[in-house]
Amino acid sequence: MSEENKINDENIEEVVNINAAESTDEGTEVESDEVVEELSETSVDALEQMQQTIDDLKAQLAAKEEEKLLIAAEAQNLQRRMQRDIDNTRKFSNDKIIKALIPVMDSFDKALEVIEDDSCEVTTEAMVQGTENTHKIFSKVLEDNGISIINPVGEAFDPEKHEAMSMIASPDHEKNTVVNVFQKGYLLNDRVIRAAMVVVAQ
């Protein structure tokens, strides 16, 4: 090979190397663009998923908030209903005994009408009879409502039910026996609501 041909071959090889290098740079640039494009699509998908998650959480939070408000409103309504029931119970708890006492009031009204009527002559026997009838009606009302009378004449003194007003010497009674009842006592369903005021033998 002549010297001239050798130089030409070296130039040709150099040009080929330069072209190959340029070709490699262009391929790398294309791949980078593809990677960037792929990463951008992945990021967009991730952002969209995150936004959807946020929207779902907001919707759940709104639903919970509405549920909480409904529960609070229901609790307030329940409290109002309970308070109304309690008020009604307080107002009308004595309804039964009040109705039972009305005939007693009627009896007193009739007695007063007779007394105020100048044309009507009232005998002592009639007044006694009327009073006994009224007493009977009233006693029945008390009994029907769980009230019993404490009238312990002749019984042993019981400090749970009796209140001693005085003590007297009484040869006819044992010591601590109730010899007289100054005022009767009352029990409501076996609980003392007023002790009997009594005189006790000493």
Coordinates of N, CA and C in Angstrom, one line a residue:
M1 N 0.9 -1.2 0.0 CA 0.0 0.0 0.0 C 0.9 1.2 0.0
S2 N 0.5 2.2 -0.9 CA 1.3 3.4 -1.0 C 1.0 4.3 0.2
E3 N 1.8 5.2 0.4 CA 1.6 6.1 1.6 C 0.4 7.0 1.4
E4 N 0.0 7.3 0.2 CA -1.2 8.1 -0.1 C -2.4 7.3 0.2
N5 N -2.4 6.0 -0.2 CA -3.6 5.2 0.0 C -3.8 5.0 1.5
K6 N -2.8 4.8 2.3 CA -2.9 4.7 3.7 C -3.5 5.8 4.4
I7 N -3.2 7.0 4.0 CA -3.8 8.3 4.5 C -5.2 8.3 4.2
N8 N -5.6 8.0 3.0 CA -7.1 8.0 2.6 C -7.9 7.0 3.5
D9 N -7.3 5.8 3.7 CA -8.0 4.9 4.6 C -8.2 5.4 6.0
E10 N -7.2 6.1 6.5 CA -7.4 6.6 7.9 C -8.4 7.7 7.9
N11 N -8.5 8.5 6.9 CA -9.5 9.6 6.9 C -10.9 9.0 6.8
I12 N -11.0 8.0 6.0 CA -12.4 7.3 5.8 C -12.8 6.8 7.2
E13 N -11.9 6.1 7.9 CA -12.3 5.5 9.2 C -12.7 6.5 10.2
E14 N -11.9 7.7 10.2 CA -12.3 8.7 11.1 C -13.7 9.3 10.9
V15 N -14.0 9.5 9.6 CA -15.3 10.0 9.3 C -16.4 9.0 9.7
V16 N -16.1 7.7 9.5 CA -17.1 6.7 9.9 C -17.3 6.7 11.4
N17 N -16.2 6.9 12.2 CA -16.3 7.0 13.7 C -17.1 8.2 14.1
I18 N -16.9 9.3 13.4 CA -17.6 10.5 13.8 C -19.1 10.3 13.5
N19 N -19.5 9.7 12.4 CA -20.9 9.5 12.1 C -21.5 8.6 13.1
A20 N -20.8 7.5 13.4 CA -21.3 6.6 14.4 C -21.6 7.2 15.8
A21 N -20.6 8.1 16.1 CA -20.8 8.8 17.4 C -22.0 9.8 17.4
E22 N -22.2 10.5 16.3 CA -23.3 11.4 16.1 C -24.6 10.6 16.2
S23 N -24.6 9.4 15.5 CA -25.8 8.5 15.5 C -26.2 8.1 16.9
T24 N -25.1 7.7 17.7 CA -25.4 7.3 19.1 C -26.0 8.4 19.9
D25 N -25.5 9.7 19.8 CA -26.0 10.8 20.5 C -27.5 11.1 20.2
E26 N -27.9 11.0 18.9 CA -29.3 11.2 18.6 C -30.2 10.1 19.2
G27 N -29.7 8.9 19.2 CA -30.5 7.8 19.8 C -30.7 8.0 21.3
T28 N -29.7 8.5 22.0 CA -29.8 8.7 23.4 C -30.8 9.8 23.7
E29 N -30.8 10.8 22.8 CA -31.7 12.0 23.0 C -33.2 11.5 22.8
V30 N -33.4 10.6 21.9 CA -34.8 10.1 21.6 C -35.2 9.3 22.8
E31 N -34.3 8.5 23.3 CA -34.7 7.7 24.5 C -35.0 8.5 25.7
S32 N -34.3 9.6 25.9 CA -34.5 10.5 27.0 C -35.9 11.1 26.9
D33 N -36.2 11.6 25.7 CA -37.5 12.2 25.5 C -38.7 11.2 25.8
E34 N -38.4 9.9 25.4 CA -39.5 8.9 25.7 C -39.6 8.7 27.2
V35 N -38.5 8.6 27.9 CA -38.5 8.4 29.4 C -39.2 9.6 30.1
V36 N -38.9 10.8 29.6 CA -39.5 12.0 30.2 C -41.0 11.9 29.9
E37 N -41.4 11.6 28.7 CA -42.8 11.5 28.4 C -43.5 10.4 29.2
E38 N -42.8 9.2 29.4 CA -43.4 8.2 30.2 C -43.6 8.6 31.7
L39 N -42.5 9.3 32.2 CA -42.6 9.7 33.6 C -43.7 10.8 33.8
S40 N -43.9 11.6 32.8 CA -45.0 12.6 32.9 C -46.3 12.0 32.9
E41 N -46.5 10.9 32.1 CA -47.8 10.2 32.1 C -48.0 9.6 33.5
T42 N -47.0 9.0 34.0 CA -47.1 8.3 35.3 C -47.4 9.3 36.4
S43 N -46.8 10.5 36.4 CA -47.1 11.5 37.4 C -48.5 12.0 37.3
V44 N -49.0 12.2 36.1 CA -50.4 12.6 35.9 C -51.3 11.6 36.5
D45 N -51.1 10.3 36.1 CA -51.9 9.3 36.7 C -51.9 9.3 38.2
A46 N -50.7 9.4 38.8 CA -50.6 9.4 40.2 C -51.4 10.6 40.8
L47 N -51.2 11.8 40.2 CA -51.9 13.0 40.7 C -53.4 12.8 40.6
E48 N -53.9 12.2 39.5 CA -55.3 12.0 39.3 C -55.8 11.0 40.4
Q49 N -55.1 10.0 40.7 CA -55.5 9.1 41.7 C -55.5 9.7 43.1
M50 N -54.5 10.6 43.3 CA -54.5 11.3 44.6 C -55.7 12.2 44.7
Q51 N -56.0 12.9 43.6 CA -57.2 13.9 43.6 C -58.5 13.1 43.9
Q52 N -58.6 11.9 43.2 CA -59.8 11.1 43.4 C -59.9 10.6 44.9
T53 N -58.7 10.3 45.4 CA -58.7 9.8 46.9 C -59.1 11.0 47.8
I54 N -58.6 12.2 47.5 CA -59.0 13.4 48.3 C -60.5 13.7 48.1
D55 N -61.0 13.5 46.9 CA -62.4 13.8 46.7 C -63.3 12.8 47.5
D56 N -62.8 11.5 47.4 CA -63.6 10.4 48.1 C -63.5 10.7 49.6
L57 N -62.4 11.1 50.2 CA -62.3 11.4 51.6 C -63.1 12.6 52.0
K58 N -63.2 13.6 51.1 CA -64.0 14.8 51.4 C -65.5 14.4 51.4
A59 N -65.9 13.5 50.5 CA -67.3 13.0 50.5 C -67.6 12.2 51.7
Q60 N -66.7 11.4 52.1 CA -66.9 10.6 53.4 C -67.0 11.5 54.6
L61 N -66.1 12.5 54.6 CA -66.1 13.5 55.7 C -67.5 14.2 55.8
A62 N -67.9 14.6 54.6 CA -69.2 15.4 54.5 C -70.4 14.5 55.0
A63 N -70.3 13.2 54.6 CA -71.4 12.2 55.0 C -71.3 12.0 56.5
K64 N -70.1 11.9 57.1 CA -70.0 11.7 58.5 C -70.5 13.0 59.3
E65 N -70.2 14.1 58.7 CA -70.6 15.4 59.4 C -72.1 15.5 59.4
E66 N -72.7 15.1 58.2 CA -74.2 15.1 58.2 C -74.8 14.1 59.2
E67 N -74.2 12.9 59.2 CA -74.6 11.9 60.2 C -74.5 12.4 61.6
K68 N -73.4 13.1 61.9 CA -73.3 13.6 63.3 C -74.3 14.7 63.6
L69 N -74.6 15.5 62.6 CA -75.7 16.5 62.8 C -77.0 15.9 63.1
L70 N -77.3 14.8 62.3 CA -78.6 14.1 62.5 C -78.7 13.5 63.9
I71 N -77.6 12.9 64.3 CA -77.6 12.2 65.6 C -77.8 13.3 66.7
A72 N -77.1 14.4 66.5 CA -77.2 15.5 67.5 C -78.7 16.0 67.6
A73 N -79.3 16.2 66.4 CA -80.7 16.7 66.3 C -81.6 15.7 67.0
E74 N -81.4 14.4 66.7 CA -82.2 13.3 67.3 C -82.1 13.3 68.8
A75 N -80.8 13.5 69.3 CA -80.6 13.5 70.7 C -81.3 14.7 71.4
Q76 N -81.3 15.9 70.7 CA -82.0 17.0 71.3 C -83.5 16.8 71.3
N77 N -84.0 16.1 70.2 CA -85.5 15.8 70.2 C -85.8 14.8 71.3
L78 N -85.0 13.8 71.5 CA -85.2 12.9 72.6 C -85.2 13.5 73.9
Q79 N -84.3 14.4 74.1 CA -84.2 15.1 75.4 C -85.4 16.0 75.7
R80 N -85.9 16.6 74.6 CA -87.1 17.4 74.7 C -88.3 16.5 75.1
R81 N -88.4 15.4 74.4 CA -89.6 14.5 74.7 C -89.5 14.0 76.1
M82 N -88.3 13.6 76.6 CA -88.1 13.1 78.0 C -88.5 14.2 79.0
Q83 N -88.1 15.4 78.7 CA -88.4 16.5 79.6 C -89.9 16.8 79.6
R84 N -90.5 16.7 78.4 CA -92.0 16.9 78.4 C -92.7 15.8 79.2
D85 N -92.2 14.5 79.0 CA -92.8 13.4 79.8 C -92.7 13.6 81.3
I86 N -91.5 14.1 81.7 CA -91.2 14.3 83.1 C -92.2 15.4 83.6
D87 N -92.3 16.5 82.8 CA -93.2 17.6 83.2 C -94.6 17.1 83.4
N88 N -95.1 16.3 82.4 CA -96.4 15.8 82.4 C -96.6 14.9 83.6
T89 N -95.6 14.1 83.9 CA -95.7 13.1 85.0 C -95.9 13.9 86.3
R90 N -95.1 15.0 86.4 CA -95.2 15.9 87.6 C -96.5 16.5 87.7
K91 N -97.1 17.0 86.6 CA -98.3 17.7 86.6 C -99.5 16.8 86.9
F92 N -99.4 15.6 86.3 CA -100.6 14.7 86.4 C -100.4 13.5 87.3
S93 N -99.4 13.4 88.0 CA -99.1 12.2 88.8 C -100.2 12.0 89.9
N94 N -100.8 13.1 90.3 CA -101.8 13.1 91.4 C -103.2 13.0 90.8
D95 N -103.3 12.8 89.5 CA -104.6 12.8 88.8 C -105.6 11.8 89.4
K96 N -105.1 10.6 89.8 CA -106.0 9.6 90.3 C -106.6 10.0 91.6
I97 N -105.8 10.5 92.6 CA -106.2 10.8 93.9 C -107.1 12.1 93.9
I98 N -106.7 13.0 93.0 CA -107.6 14.2 92.8 C -109.0 13.9 92.4
K99 N -109.1 13.0 91.4 CA -110.4 12.6 90.9 C -111.2 11.9 92.1
A100 N -110.5 11.1 92.9 CA -111.1 10.4 94.0 C -111.6 11.4 95.0
L101 N -110.9 12.5 95.2 CA -111.3 13.5 96.2 C -112.4 14.4 95.8
I102 N -112.7 14.5 94.5 CA -113.8 15.4 94.0 C -115.1 15.0 94.7
P103 N -115.5 13.8 94.8 CA -116.8 13.5 95.5 C -116.8 14.0 97.0
V104 N -115.7 14.0 97.6 CA -115.6 14.6 99.0 C -115.9 16.0 99.0
M105 N -115.4 16.7 98.0 CA -115.7 18.2 97.8 C -117.1 18.4 97.5
D106 N -117.7 17.5 96.7 CA -119.1 17.6 96.3 C -120.0 17.5 97.6
S107 N -119.5 16.5 98.5 CA -120.3 16.3 99.7 C -120.3 17.6 100.6
F108 N -119.1 18.2 100.7 CA -119.0 19.5 101.5 C -119.9 20.6 100.8
D109 N -119.8 20.6 99.5 CA -120.7 21.7 98.8 C -122.1 21.5 99.1
K110 N -122.6 20.2 99.1 CA -124.0 20.0 99.4 C -124.4 20.4 100.8
A111 N -123.4 20.0 101.8 CA -123.7 20.4 103.2 C -123.8 21.9 103.3
L112 N -122.9 22.6 102.7 CA -122.9 24.1 102.8 C -124.2 24.7 102.2
E113 N -124.6 24.1 101.0 CA -125.9 24.6 100.4 C -127.1 24.4 101.4
V114 N -127.1 23.3 102.1 CA -128.2 23.1 103.0 C -128.2 24.1 104.1
I115 N -127.0 24.3 104.7 CA -126.8 25.2 105.8 C -127.2 26.6 105.4
E116 N -126.9 27.0 104.2 CA -127.1 28.4 103.7 C -128.6 28.6 103.3
D117 N -129.3 27.5 103.1 CA -130.7 27.6 102.7 C -131.6 27.8 103.9
D118 N -132.2 29.0 104.1 CA -133.0 29.3 105.2 C -134.3 28.5 105.3
S119 N -134.7 28.1 104.1 CA -136.0 27.4 104.1 C -135.8 25.9 104.4
C120 N -134.6 25.5 104.6 CA -134.3 24.1 104.8 C -133.9 23.9 106.3
E121 N -134.6 23.1 107.0 CA -134.3 22.9 108.4 C -133.4 21.6 108.5
V122 N -132.2 21.8 109.1 CA -131.3 20.7 109.3 C -131.2 20.3 110.7
T123 N -131.5 19.0 110.9 CA -131.5 18.4 112.2 C -130.0 18.0 112.5
T124 N -129.8 17.9 113.8 CA -128.5 17.4 114.3 C -128.2 16.0 113.7
E125 N -129.2 15.2 113.7 CA -129.0 13.8 113.2 C -128.6 13.8 111.7
A126 N -129.2 14.7 111.0 CA -128.9 14.8 109.5 C -127.5 15.3 109.3
M127 N -127.0 16.3 110.2 CA -125.7 16.8 110.1 C -124.7 15.7 110.4
V128 N -125.0 15.0 111.5 CA -124.1 13.9 111.9 C -124.0 12.8 110.8
Q129 N -125.2 12.5 110.2 CA -125.2 11.5 109.1 C -124.4 12.0 107.9
G130 N -124.6 13.2 107.6 CA -123.8 13.8 106.4 C -122.3 13.8 106.7
T131 N -122.0 14.1 107.9 CA -120.5 14.1 108.2 C -119.9 12.7 108.2
E132 N -120.7 11.8 108.7 CA -120.2 10.4 108.7 C -120.1 9.9 107.3
N133 N -121.0 10.3 106.4 CA -120.9 9.8 105.0 C -119.7 10.4 104.3
T134 N -119.5 11.7 104.6 CA -118.3 12.3 104.0 C -117.0 11.7 104.5
H135 N -117.0 11.4 105.8 CA -115.8 10.8 106.4 C -115.6 9.4 105.8
K136 N -116.6 8.7 105.5 CA -116.5 7.3 104.9 C -116.0 7.4 103.5
I137 N -116.5 8.4 102.8 CA -116.0 8.6 101.4 C -114.5 8.9 101.4
F138 N -114.1 9.8 102.3 CA -112.7 10.3 102.4 C -111.8 9.1 102.8
S139 N -112.2 8.3 103.8 CA -111.5 7.2 104.2 C -111.2 6.2 103.1
K140 N -112.3 6.0 102.3 CA -112.2 5.1 101.2 C -111.1 5.6 100.2
V141 N -111.1 6.9 99.9 CA -110.1 7.5 99.0 C -108.7 7.2 99.5
L142 N -108.5 7.4 100.8 CA -107.2 7.2 101.4 C -106.8 5.8 101.3
E143 N -107.7 4.9 101.6 CA -107.4 3.4 101.5 C -107.0 3.0 100.1
D144 N -107.8 3.5 99.2 CA -107.6 3.1 97.8 C -106.2 3.6 97.2
N145 N -105.7 4.6 97.9 CA -104.4 5.2 97.4 C -103.2 4.8 98.3
G146 N -103.4 3.7 99.1 CA -102.3 3.2 99.8 C -102.0 3.9 101.2
I147 N -103.0 4.6 101.6 CA -102.8 5.4 102.9 C -103.6 4.7 104.0
S148 N -102.9 4.4 105.1 CA -103.6 3.7 106.2 C -103.4 4.6 107.5
I149 N -104.3 4.5 108.4 CA -104.4 5.3 109.6 C -103.6 4.7 110.7
I150 N -102.8 5.5 111.5 CA -102.2 5.0 112.7 C -103.0 5.5 113.9
N151 N -103.7 4.5 114.5 CA -104.5 4.9 115.7 C -104.2 3.9 116.8
P152 N -103.0 4.0 117.5 CA -102.5 3.0 118.3 C -103.0 2.9 119.8
V153 N -104.2 3.2 120.1 CA -104.7 3.2 121.5 C -104.6 1.7 122.0
G154 N -103.9 1.6 123.1 CA -103.8 0.3 123.7 C -102.6 -0.5 123.2
E155 N -101.8 0.1 122.2 CA -100.7 -0.6 121.7 C -99.4 -0.1 122.4
A156 N -98.3 -0.9 122.3 CA -97.1 -0.5 122.9 C -96.5 0.7 122.1
F157 N -95.9 1.6 122.8 CA -95.3 2.8 122.1 C -94.2 2.4 121.1
D158 N -94.3 2.9 119.9 CA -93.4 2.6 118.9 C -92.8 4.0 118.4
P159 N -91.5 4.3 118.7 CA -91.0 5.6 118.4 C -90.9 5.8 116.8
E160 N -91.0 4.7 116.1 CA -90.9 4.8 114.6 C -92.2 5.3 114.0
K161 N -93.3 5.1 114.8 CA -94.6 5.5 114.3 C -95.4 6.5 115.2
H162 N -94.9 6.6 116.4 CA -95.6 7.4 117.4 C -94.7 8.6 117.9
E163 N -95.3 9.7 118.2 CA -94.6 10.8 118.9 C -95.3 11.1 120.2
A164 N -94.5 10.9 121.3 CA -95.1 11.0 122.6 C -95.2 12.5 123.0
M165 N -96.5 12.9 123.3 CA -96.7 14.2 123.7 C -96.6 14.4 125.2
S166 N -96.9 13.3 125.9 CA -96.8 13.4 127.4 C -96.8 11.9 127.9
M167 N -96.5 11.8 129.2 CA -96.7 10.5 129.9 C -97.5 10.7 131.1
I168 N -98.3 9.8 131.4 CA -99.2 9.9 132.6 C -99.2 8.5 133.3
A169 N -99.5 8.7 134.6 CA -99.6 7.4 135.4 C -101.0 6.8 135.1
S170 N -101.0 5.5 134.8 CA -102.2 4.8 134.4 C -102.2 3.4 135.0
P171 N -102.8 3.2 136.1 CA -102.8 1.9 136.7 C -103.5 0.8 135.8
D172 N -104.3 1.2 134.8 CA -105.0 0.3 134.0 C -104.1 -0.2 132.8
H173 N -102.9 0.4 132.6 CA -102.1 0.1 131.4 C -100.7 -0.2 131.9
E174 N -100.1 -1.1 131.1 CA -98.6 -1.4 131.3 C -97.8 -0.2 130.9
K175 N -96.6 -0.2 131.5 CA -95.7 0.9 131.2 C -95.4 1.0 129.6
N176 N -95.3 2.2 129.1 CA -95.1 2.5 127.7 C -96.2 2.1 126.7
T177 N -97.4 2.0 127.3 CA -98.6 1.7 126.5 C -99.2 3.0 126.1
V178 N -99.7 3.1 124.9 CA -100.4 4.3 124.4 C -101.8 4.3 125.0
V179 N -102.1 5.3 125.8 CA -103.4 5.4 126.5 C -104.3 6.3 125.8
N180 N -103.8 7.2 125.0 CA -104.6 8.2 124.3 C -103.9 8.7 123.0
V181 N -104.7 8.9 122.0 CA -104.1 9.5 120.7 C -104.6 10.9 120.6
F182 N -103.7 11.8 120.7 CA -104.0 13.2 120.5 C -104.3 13.6 119.0
Q183 N -103.5 13.0 118.2 CA -103.7 13.2 116.7 C -103.3 11.9 116.0
K184 N -104.1 11.4 115.1 CA -103.8 10.1 114.4 C -102.6 10.3 113.4
G185 N -101.9 9.2 113.2 CA -100.8 9.3 112.2 C -101.3 8.6 110.9
Y186 N -100.4 8.7 109.9 CA -100.7 8.1 108.6 C -99.5 7.4 108.0
L187 N -99.8 6.3 107.3 CA -98.8 5.5 106.5 C -99.1 5.6 105.0
L188 N -98.1 5.8 104.2 CA -98.3 5.7 102.8 C -97.5 4.5 102.3
N189 N -98.2 3.4 101.9 CA -97.6 2.2 101.5 C -96.6 1.7 102.6
D190 N -97.0 1.7 103.8 CA -96.3 1.3 105.0 C -95.1 2.2 105.4
R191 N -95.0 3.4 104.8 CA -94.0 4.3 105.2 C -94.7 5.5 106.0
V192 N -94.2 5.8 107.1 CA -94.8 6.9 107.9 C -94.7 8.2 107.2
I193 N -95.8 8.8 107.0 CA -95.8 10.2 106.4 C -96.2 11.2 107.5
R194 N -96.8 10.7 108.6 CA -97.0 11.5 109.8 C -97.2 10.6 111.0
A195 N -96.4 10.8 112.0 CA -96.4 10.0 113.2 C -97.7 10.4 114.0
A196 N -98.2 9.4 114.7 CA -99.4 9.7 115.6 C -98.8 10.4 116.9
M197 N -99.5 11.4 117.3 CA -99.2 12.1 118.5 C -100.0 11.5 119.7
V198 N -99.2 10.9 120.6 CA -99.9 10.0 121.6 C -99.5 10.4 123.1
V199 N -100.3 9.9 124.0 CA -100.0 10.0 125.4 C -99.7 8.6 125.9
V200 N -98.6 8.5 126.7 CA -98.0 7.1 127.0 C -98.1 6.9 128.5
A201 N -98.4 5.7 128.9 CA -98.4 5.3 130.3 C -97.0 5.2 130.8
Q202 N -96.7 5.8 132.0 CA -95.4 5.7 132.6 C -95.3 4.6 133.7

